[in-house]
C-alpha atoms as a PDB file:
ATOM      1  CA  MET A   1      12.617 -50.452  20.517  1.00  0.00           C
ATOM      2  CA  GLY A   2      14.377 -47.763  18.528  1.00  0.00           C
ATOM      3  CA  GLY A   3      12.688 -48.904  15.317  1.00  0.00           C
ATOM      4  CA  SER A   4       9.266 -48.886  16.975  1.00  0.00           C
ATOM      5  CA  GLU A   5       9.813 -45.388  18.319  1.00  0.00           C
ATOM      6  CA  ARG A   6      10.893 -44.097  14.904  1.00  0.00           C
ATOM      7  CA  LYS A   7       7.877 -45.763  13.299  1.00  0.00           C
ATOM      8  CA  GLY A   8       5.555 -44.218  15.873  1.00  0.00           C
ATOM      9  CA  THR A   9       7.101 -40.791  15.366  1.00  0.00           C
ATOM     10  CA  SER A  10       6.782 -41.141  11.598  1.00  0.00           C
ATOM     11  CA  THR A  11       3.127 -42.126  11.934  1.00  0.00           C
ATOM     12  CA  MET A  12       2.390 -39.170  14.180  1.00  0.00           C
ATOM     13  CA  GLY A  13       4.153 -36.858  11.741  1.00  0.00           C
ATOM     14  CA  THR A  14       2.092 -38.212   8.850  1.00  0.00           C
ATOM     15  CA  MET A  15      -1.119 -37.773  10.830  1.00  0.00           C
ATOM     16  CA  PHE A  16      -0.128 -34.197  11.682  1.00  0.00           C
ATOM     17  CA  ILE A  17       0.579 -33.366   8.026  1.00  0.00           C
ATOM     18  CA  ASP A  18      -2.727 -34.946   6.963  1.00  0.00           C
ATOM     19  CA  GLY A  19      -4.512 -32.891   9.617  1.00  0.00           C
ATOM     20  CA  ILE A  20      -2.949 -29.663   8.348  1.00  0.00           C
ATOM     21  CA  HIS A  21      -3.937 -30.633   4.796  1.00  0.00           C
ATOM     22  CA  GLN A  22      -7.532 -31.173   5.895  1.00  0.00           C
ATOM     23  CA  LEU A  23      -7.605 -27.716   7.442  1.00  0.00           C
ATOM     24  CA  GLY A  24      -6.834 -26.308   4.006  1.00  0.00           C
ATOM     25  CA  THR A  25      -9.844 -27.926   2.329  1.00  0.00           C
ATOM     26  CA  LEU A  26     -13.167 -26.174   1.996  1.00  0.00           C
ATOM     27  CA  GLU A  27     -15.057 -29.433   2.511  1.00  0.00           C
ATOM     28  CA  PHE A  28     -13.564 -29.852   6.006  1.00  0.00           C
ATOM     29  CA  TRP A  29     -14.808 -26.464   7.173  1.00  0.00           C
ATOM     30  CA  LYS A  30     -18.199 -26.872   5.504  1.00  0.00           C
ATOM     31  CA  THR A  31     -18.700 -30.275   7.149  1.00  0.00           C
ATOM     32  CA  LEU A  32     -17.639 -28.854  10.507  1.00  0.00           C
ATOM     33  CA  LEU A  33     -19.918 -25.844  10.276  1.00  0.00           C
ATOM     34  CA  ASP A  34     -22.831 -27.926   8.933  1.00  0.00           C
ATOM     35  CA  SER A  35     -22.949 -29.527  12.357  1.00  0.00           C
ATOM     36  CA  PHE A  36     -23.795 -26.059  13.730  1.00  0.00           C
ATOM     37  CA  GLU A  37     -26.530 -25.419  11.161  1.00  0.00           C
ATOM     38  CA  GLY A  38     -29.035 -24.881  13.939  1.00  0.00           C
ATOM     39  CA  LEU A  39     -27.176 -21.734  14.982  1.00  0.00           C
ATOM     40  CA  GLY A  40     -28.599 -19.854  12.002  1.00  0.00           C
ATOM     41  CA  PRO A  41     -26.347 -17.163  10.498  1.00  0.00           C
ATOM     42  CA  VAL A  42     -23.430 -17.996  12.803  1.00  0.00           C
ATOM     43  CA  ALA A  43     -22.246 -20.893  10.612  1.00  0.00           C
ATOM     44  CA  PRO A  44     -21.989 -19.018   7.257  1.00  0.00           C
ATOM     45  CA  ILE A  45     -20.448 -15.997   8.965  1.00  0.00           C
ATOM     46  CA  LEU A  46     -17.826 -18.179  10.659  1.00  0.00           C
ATOM     47  CA  LEU A  47     -17.084 -19.921   7.366  1.00  0.00           C
ATOM     48  CA  ALA A  48     -16.343 -16.585   5.681  1.00  0.00           C
ATOM     49  CA  MET A  49     -14.451 -15.387   8.744  1.00  0.00           C
ATOM     50  CA  VAL A  50     -12.162 -18.430   8.724  1.00  0.00           C
ATOM     51  CA  GLU A  51     -10.976 -17.485   5.212  1.00  0.00           C
ATOM     52  CA  SER A  52      -9.478 -14.262   6.582  1.00  0.00           C
ATOM     53  CA  ILE A  53      -7.608 -16.207   9.244  1.00  0.00           C
ATOM     54  CA  PHE A  54      -6.733 -19.176   7.005  1.00  0.00           C
ATOM     55  CA  PRO A  55      -6.059 -17.642   3.525  1.00  0.00           C
ATOM     56  CA  PRO A  56      -5.720 -20.921   1.519  1.00  0.00           C
ATOM     57  CA  LEU A  57      -9.505 -21.313   1.582  1.00  0.00           C
ATOM     58  CA  PRO A  58     -11.080 -20.010  -1.690  1.00  0.00           C
ATOM     59  CA  LEU A  59     -13.336 -17.065  -0.870  1.00  0.00           C
ATOM     60  CA  ILE A  60     -15.302 -17.307  -4.129  1.00  0.00           C
ATOM     61  CA  ALA A  61     -16.295 -20.870  -3.221  1.00  0.00           C
ATOM     62  CA  ILE A  62     -17.309 -19.790   0.292  1.00  0.00           C
ATOM     63  CA  VAL A  63     -19.506 -17.002  -1.071  1.00  0.00           C
ATOM     64  CA  ALA A  64     -21.041 -19.434  -3.570  1.00  0.00           C
ATOM     65  CA  LEU A  65     -21.850 -21.878  -0.772  1.00  0.00           C
ATOM     66  CA  ASN A  66     -23.492 -19.148   1.308  1.00  0.00           C
ATOM     67  CA  VAL A  67     -25.495 -17.897  -1.667  1.00  0.00           C
ATOM     68  CA  ALA A  68     -26.560 -21.449  -2.495  1.00  0.00           C
ATOM     69  CA  ALA A  69     -27.687 -22.137   1.047  1.00  0.00           C
ATOM     70  CA  HIS A  70     -29.222 -18.791   2.051  1.00  0.00           C
ATOM     71  CA  GLY A  71     -30.091 -16.932  -1.130  1.00  0.00           C
ATOM     72  CA  GLY A  72     -28.506 -13.941  -2.826  1.00  0.00           C
ATOM     73  CA  LEU A  73     -29.142 -11.221  -0.248  1.00  0.00           C
ATOM     74  CA  LEU A  74     -28.495 -13.183   2.940  1.00  0.00           C
ATOM     75  CA  GLY A  75     -25.610 -15.054   1.323  1.00  0.00           C
ATOM     76  CA  PHE A  76     -23.995 -11.715   0.509  1.00  0.00           C
ATOM     77  CA  VAL A  77     -24.631 -10.257   3.972  1.00  0.00           C
ATOM     78  CA  TYR A  78     -23.336 -13.318   5.834  1.00  0.00           C
ATOM     79  CA  SER A  79     -20.246 -13.538   3.629  1.00  0.00           C
ATOM     80  CA  TRP A  80     -19.471  -9.830   3.946  1.00  0.00           C
ATOM     81  CA  VAL A  81     -19.931  -9.799   7.717  1.00  0.00           C
ATOM     82  CA  GLY A  82     -17.647 -12.812   8.044  1.00  0.00           C
ATOM     83  CA  VAL A  83     -14.953 -11.380   5.768  1.00  0.00           C
ATOM     84  CA  ALA A  84     -15.136  -7.990   7.494  1.00  0.00           C
ATOM     85  CA  ALA A  85     -15.006  -9.506  10.988  1.00  0.00           C
ATOM     86  CA  GLY A  86     -12.116 -11.816  10.122  1.00  0.00           C
ATOM     87  CA  GLY A  87     -10.147  -9.030   8.465  1.00  0.00           C
ATOM     88  CA  THR A  88     -10.714  -6.730  11.424  1.00  0.00           C
ATOM     89  CA  VAL A  89      -9.515  -9.372  13.884  1.00  0.00           C
ATOM     90  CA  VAL A  90      -6.344 -10.087  11.894  1.00  0.00           C
ATOM     91  CA  PHE A  91      -5.569  -6.392  11.375  1.00  0.00           C
ATOM     92  CA  LEU A  92      -6.073  -5.563  15.052  1.00  0.00           C
ATOM     93  CA  PHE A  93      -3.872  -8.511  16.005  1.00  0.00           C
ATOM     94  CA  TRP A  94      -0.972  -7.000  14.057  1.00  0.00           C
ATOM     95  CA  ARG A  95      -1.742  -3.459  15.199  1.00  0.00           C
ATOM     96  CA  ARG A  96      -2.559  -3.894  18.878  1.00  0.00           C
ATOM     97  CA  VAL A  97      -0.638  -7.043  19.764  1.00  0.00           C
ATOM     98  CA  VAL A  98       2.395  -7.448  17.530  1.00  0.00           C
ATOM     99  CA  LYS A  99       3.165  -3.775  17.001  1.00  0.00           C
ATOM    100  CA  ARG A 100       2.443  -2.755  20.585  1.00  0.00           C
ATOM    101  CA  PHE A 101       4.145  -5.565  22.479  1.00  0.00           C
ATOM    102  CA  PHE A 102       6.524  -7.347  20.113  1.00  0.00           C
ATOM    103  CA  TRP A 103       7.637  -4.691  17.641  1.00  0.00           C
ATOM    104  CA  LYS A 104      11.181  -4.448  19.023  1.00  0.00           C
ATOM    105  CA  LEU A 105      11.638  -8.117  18.201  1.00  0.00           C
ATOM    106  CA  ALA A 106       9.587  -8.125  14.982  1.00  0.00           C
ATOM    107  CA  SER A 107      11.311  -5.019  13.591  1.00  0.00           C
ATOM    108  CA  ARG A 108      14.470  -7.070  13.110  1.00  0.00           C
ATOM    109  CA  SER A 109      12.793  -8.702  10.109  1.00  0.00           C
ATOM    110  CA  GLU A 110      13.736  -6.987   6.850  1.00  0.00           C
ATOM    111  CA  LYS A 111      10.510  -8.209   5.230  1.00  0.00           C
ATOM    112  CA  LEU A 112       8.405  -6.464   7.862  1.00  0.00           C
ATOM    113  CA  LYS A 113      10.407  -3.278   7.409  1.00  0.00           C
ATOM    114  CA  LYS A 114       9.861  -3.401   3.638  1.00  0.00           C
ATOM    115  CA  ALA A 115       6.137  -3.963   4.173  1.00  0.00           C
ATOM    116  CA  GLN A 116       6.012  -0.952   6.469  1.00  0.00           C
ATOM    117  CA  GLN A 117       7.834   1.196   3.908  1.00  0.00           C
ATOM    118  CA  TRP A 118       5.480   0.044   1.145  1.00  0.00           C
ATOM    119  CA  VAL A 119       2.445   1.254   3.095  1.00  0.00           C
ATOM    120  CA  SER A 120       3.894   4.777   3.280  1.00  0.00           C
ATOM    121  CA  HIS A 121       3.394   5.050  -0.516  1.00  0.00           C
ATOM    122  CA  VAL A 122      -0.225   3.805  -0.515  1.00  0.00           C
ATOM    123  CA  ASP A 123      -3.161   6.220  -0.340  1.00  0.00           C
ATOM    124  CA  THR A 124      -6.803   5.497   0.490  1.00  0.00           C
ATOM    125  CA  ALA A 125      -7.896   5.162  -3.148  1.00  0.00           C
ATOM    126  CA  THR A 126      -5.197   2.574  -3.832  1.00  0.00           C
ATOM    127  CA  LEU A 127      -6.124   0.682  -0.672  1.00  0.00           C
ATOM    128  CA  PHE A 128      -9.758   0.620  -1.784  1.00  0.00           C
ATOM    129  CA  MET A 129      -8.846  -0.819  -5.176  1.00  0.00           C
ATOM    130  CA  LEU A 130      -6.665  -3.459  -3.526  1.00  0.00           C
ATOM    131  CA  ALA A 131      -9.524  -4.394  -1.196  1.00  0.00           C
ATOM    132  CA  VAL A 132     -11.936  -4.768  -4.135  1.00  0.00           C
ATOM    133  CA  LEU A 133      -9.683  -7.012  -6.221  1.00  0.00           C
ATOM    134  CA  PRO A 134     -10.469 -10.659  -5.367  1.00  0.00           C
ATOM    135  CA  PHE A 135      -6.910 -11.894  -5.909  1.00  0.00           C
ATOM    136  CA  THR A 136      -5.215  -9.373  -3.643  1.00  0.00           C
ATOM    137  CA  PRO A 137      -3.361 -11.134  -0.794  1.00  0.00           C
ATOM    138  CA  THR A 138      -5.523  -9.664   1.953  1.00  0.00           C
ATOM    139  CA  ALA A 139      -3.476 -11.334   4.673  1.00  0.00           C
ATOM    140  CA  PHE A 140      -0.488  -9.274   3.521  1.00  0.00           C
ATOM    141  CA  LEU A 141      -2.583  -6.082   3.599  1.00  0.00           C
ATOM    142  CA  HIS A 142      -3.600  -6.748   7.205  1.00  0.00           C
ATOM    143  CA  LEU A 143       0.013  -7.387   8.141  1.00  0.00           C
ATOM    144  CA  ALA A 144       1.507  -4.414   6.290  1.00  0.00           C
ATOM    145  CA  PHE A 145      -1.072  -1.869   7.434  1.00  0.00           C
ATOM    146  CA  GLY A 146      -1.254  -3.386  10.904  1.00  0.00           C
ATOM    147  CA  ILE A 147       2.415  -2.730  11.647  1.00  0.00           C
ATOM    148  CA  SER A 148       2.374   0.685   9.947  1.00  0.00           C
ATOM    149  CA  ASP A 149       1.253   4.097  11.181  1.00  0.00           C
ATOM    150  CA  PHE A 150      -1.673   4.196   8.739  1.00  0.00           C
ATOM    151  CA  ASP A 151      -4.817   5.536  10.421  1.00  0.00           C
ATOM    152  CA  GLU A 152      -6.669   2.620  11.980  1.00  0.00           C
ATOM    153  CA  LYS A 153     -10.219   3.878  11.421  1.00  0.00           C
ATOM    154  CA  ARG A 154      -9.482   4.872   7.820  1.00  0.00           C
ATOM    155  CA  TYR A 155      -8.061   1.437   7.064  1.00  0.00           C
ATOM    156  CA  LEU A 156     -10.982  -0.461   8.581  1.00  0.00           C
ATOM    157  CA  LEU A 157     -13.603   1.745   6.899  1.00  0.00           C
ATOM    158  CA  THR A 158     -11.902   1.417   3.505  1.00  0.00           C
ATOM    159  CA  LEU A 159     -11.591  -2.329   4.032  1.00  0.00           C
ATOM    160  CA  LEU A 160     -15.273  -2.720   4.927  1.00  0.00           C
ATOM    161  CA  VAL A 161     -16.454  -0.784   1.865  1.00  0.00           C
ATOM    162  CA  GLY A 162     -13.982  -2.472  -0.503  1.00  0.00           C
ATOM    163  CA  LYS A 163     -14.838  -5.962   0.719  1.00  0.00           C
ATOM    164  CA  ALA A 164     -18.556  -5.181   0.411  1.00  0.00           C
ATOM    165  CA  VAL A 165     -18.063  -4.411  -3.277  1.00  0.00           C
ATOM    166  CA  MET A 166     -15.898  -7.496  -3.797  1.00  0.00           C
ATOM    167  CA  VAL A 167     -18.287  -9.899  -2.035  1.00  0.00           C
ATOM    168  CA  ALA A 168     -21.251  -8.380  -3.902  1.00  0.00           C
ATOM    169  CA  MET A 169     -19.548  -9.113  -7.229  1.00  0.00           C
ATOM    170  CA  MET A 170     -18.812 -12.670  -6.098  1.00  0.00           C
ATOM    171  CA  ALA A 171     -22.419 -13.160  -4.986  1.00  0.00           C
ATOM    172  CA  LEU A 172     -23.688 -11.944  -8.360  1.00  0.00           C
ATOM    173  CA  PHE A 173     -21.276 -14.286 -10.098  1.00  0.00           C
ATOM    174  CA  ALA A 174     -22.420 -17.210  -7.953  1.00  0.00           C
ATOM    175  CA  ALA A 175     -26.100 -16.531  -8.616  1.00  0.00           C
ATOM    176  CA  GLU A 176     -27.585 -18.319 -11.636  1.00  0.00           C
ATOM    177  CA  PRO A 177     -29.857 -16.144 -13.812  1.00  0.00           C
ATOM    178  CA  GLY A 178     -33.516 -17.026 -13.657  1.00  0.00           C
ATOM    179  CA  VAL A 179     -33.304 -19.017 -10.436  1.00  0.00           C
ATOM    180  CA  PRO A 180     -35.443 -17.585  -7.604  1.00  0.00           C
ATOM    181  CA  TYR A 181     -34.040 -17.215  -4.104  1.00  0.00           C
ATOM    182  CA  PRO A 182     -33.389 -19.007  -1.876  1.00  0.00           C
ATOM    183  CA  ARG A 183     -30.952 -20.899  -4.062  1.00  0.00           C
ATOM    184  CA  HIS A 184     -30.690 -24.680  -4.367  1.00  0.00           C
ATOM    185  CA  ARG A 185     -28.022 -26.409  -2.331  1.00  0.00           C
ATOM    186  CA  HIS A 186     -26.633 -28.336  -5.308  1.00  0.00           C
ATOM    187  CA  LEU A 187     -24.395 -25.384  -6.177  1.00  0.00           C
ATOM    188  CA  GLY A 188     -22.491 -25.886  -2.937  1.00  0.00           C
ATOM    189  CA  ARG A 189     -21.791 -29.492  -3.872  1.00  0.00           C
ATOM    190  CA  ASP A 190     -20.785 -28.441  -7.395  1.00  0.00           C
ATOM    191  CA  VAL A 191     -18.313 -25.919  -6.004  1.00  0.00           C
ATOM    192  CA  LEU A 192     -16.792 -28.526  -3.712  1.00  0.00           C
ATOM    193  CA  GLY A 193     -16.562 -30.948  -6.621  1.00  0.00           C
ATOM    194  CA  GLU A 194     -14.746 -28.377  -8.726  1.00  0.00           C
ATOM    195  CA  GLN A 195     -12.328 -27.665  -5.871  1.00  0.00           C
ATOM    196  CA  GLU A 196     -11.599 -31.389  -5.444  1.00  0.00           C
ATOM    197  CA  ALA A 197     -11.042 -31.810  -9.189  1.00  0.00           C
ATOM    198  CA  LEU A 198      -8.679 -28.840  -9.197  1.00  0.00           C
ATOM    199  CA  GLN A 199      -6.704 -30.264  -6.267  1.00  0.00           C
ATOM    200  CA  LYS A 200      -6.432 -33.656  -8.005  1.00  0.00           C
ATOM    201  CA  ALA A 201      -5.260 -31.982 -11.214  1.00  0.00           C
ATOM    202  CA  ARG A 202      -2.593 -30.082  -9.295  1.00  0.00           C
ATOM    203  CA  SER A 203      -1.429 -33.292  -7.629  1.00  0.00           C
ATOM    204  CA  GLU A 204      -1.183 -35.110 -10.963  1.00  0.00           C
ATOM    205  CA  LEU A 205       0.764 -32.199 -12.448  1.00  0.00           C
ATOM    206  CA  THR A 206       3.176 -32.243  -9.508  1.00  0.00           C
ATOM    207  CA  LYS A 207       3.728 -36.003  -9.966  1.00  0.00           C
ATOM    208  CA  MET A 208       4.389 -35.529 -13.680  1.00  0.00           C
ATOM    209  CA  ARG A 209       6.970 -32.822 -12.969  1.00  0.00           C
ATOM    210  CA  SER A 210       8.756 -34.956 -10.370  1.00  0.00           C
ATOM    211  CA  THR A 211       9.150 -37.918 -12.742  1.00  0.00           C
END
């Protein structure tokens, strides 16, 4: 009995880990949202929004998928709206939930205190540049500014403008010269293929290091 219980627990643990791994793949979210294709712009907006809530998803690939499926202009608009909405939700979670109701408990963390102190040295221009850079850890920005005393409206406005510039650059990068809009859907499959190849390469490299 004990062996069966341990085996069952191990199986459940493996299934849980596999499920978490699937959540981190772009193909999972694309397949899920493809089932809601009839909802129009809701699906591409949600796909971009999920990236703000689940940072491991590659934003450049999401923008490329939206551009491929909806064309340059709509792909940009849907991606920007999703990124802006997701960022706003995460920021307001830290500002209006964590800071307001749980700050006495959260303030015990030295990392959160350091993040709060870091924000005190950041001005609007620096925040804008950080928002434009595609490799900036946006989740950290939402956290740091959310628990700080930085003006809420100024942060959100700077974030919206900065992310608009960033997504526009990504959309231009994703667009192939000489191809009329709307774009062909094969680019979305190519992006997914590149992401899968990259994940396989990382796995092989990890195996080589462990041996």
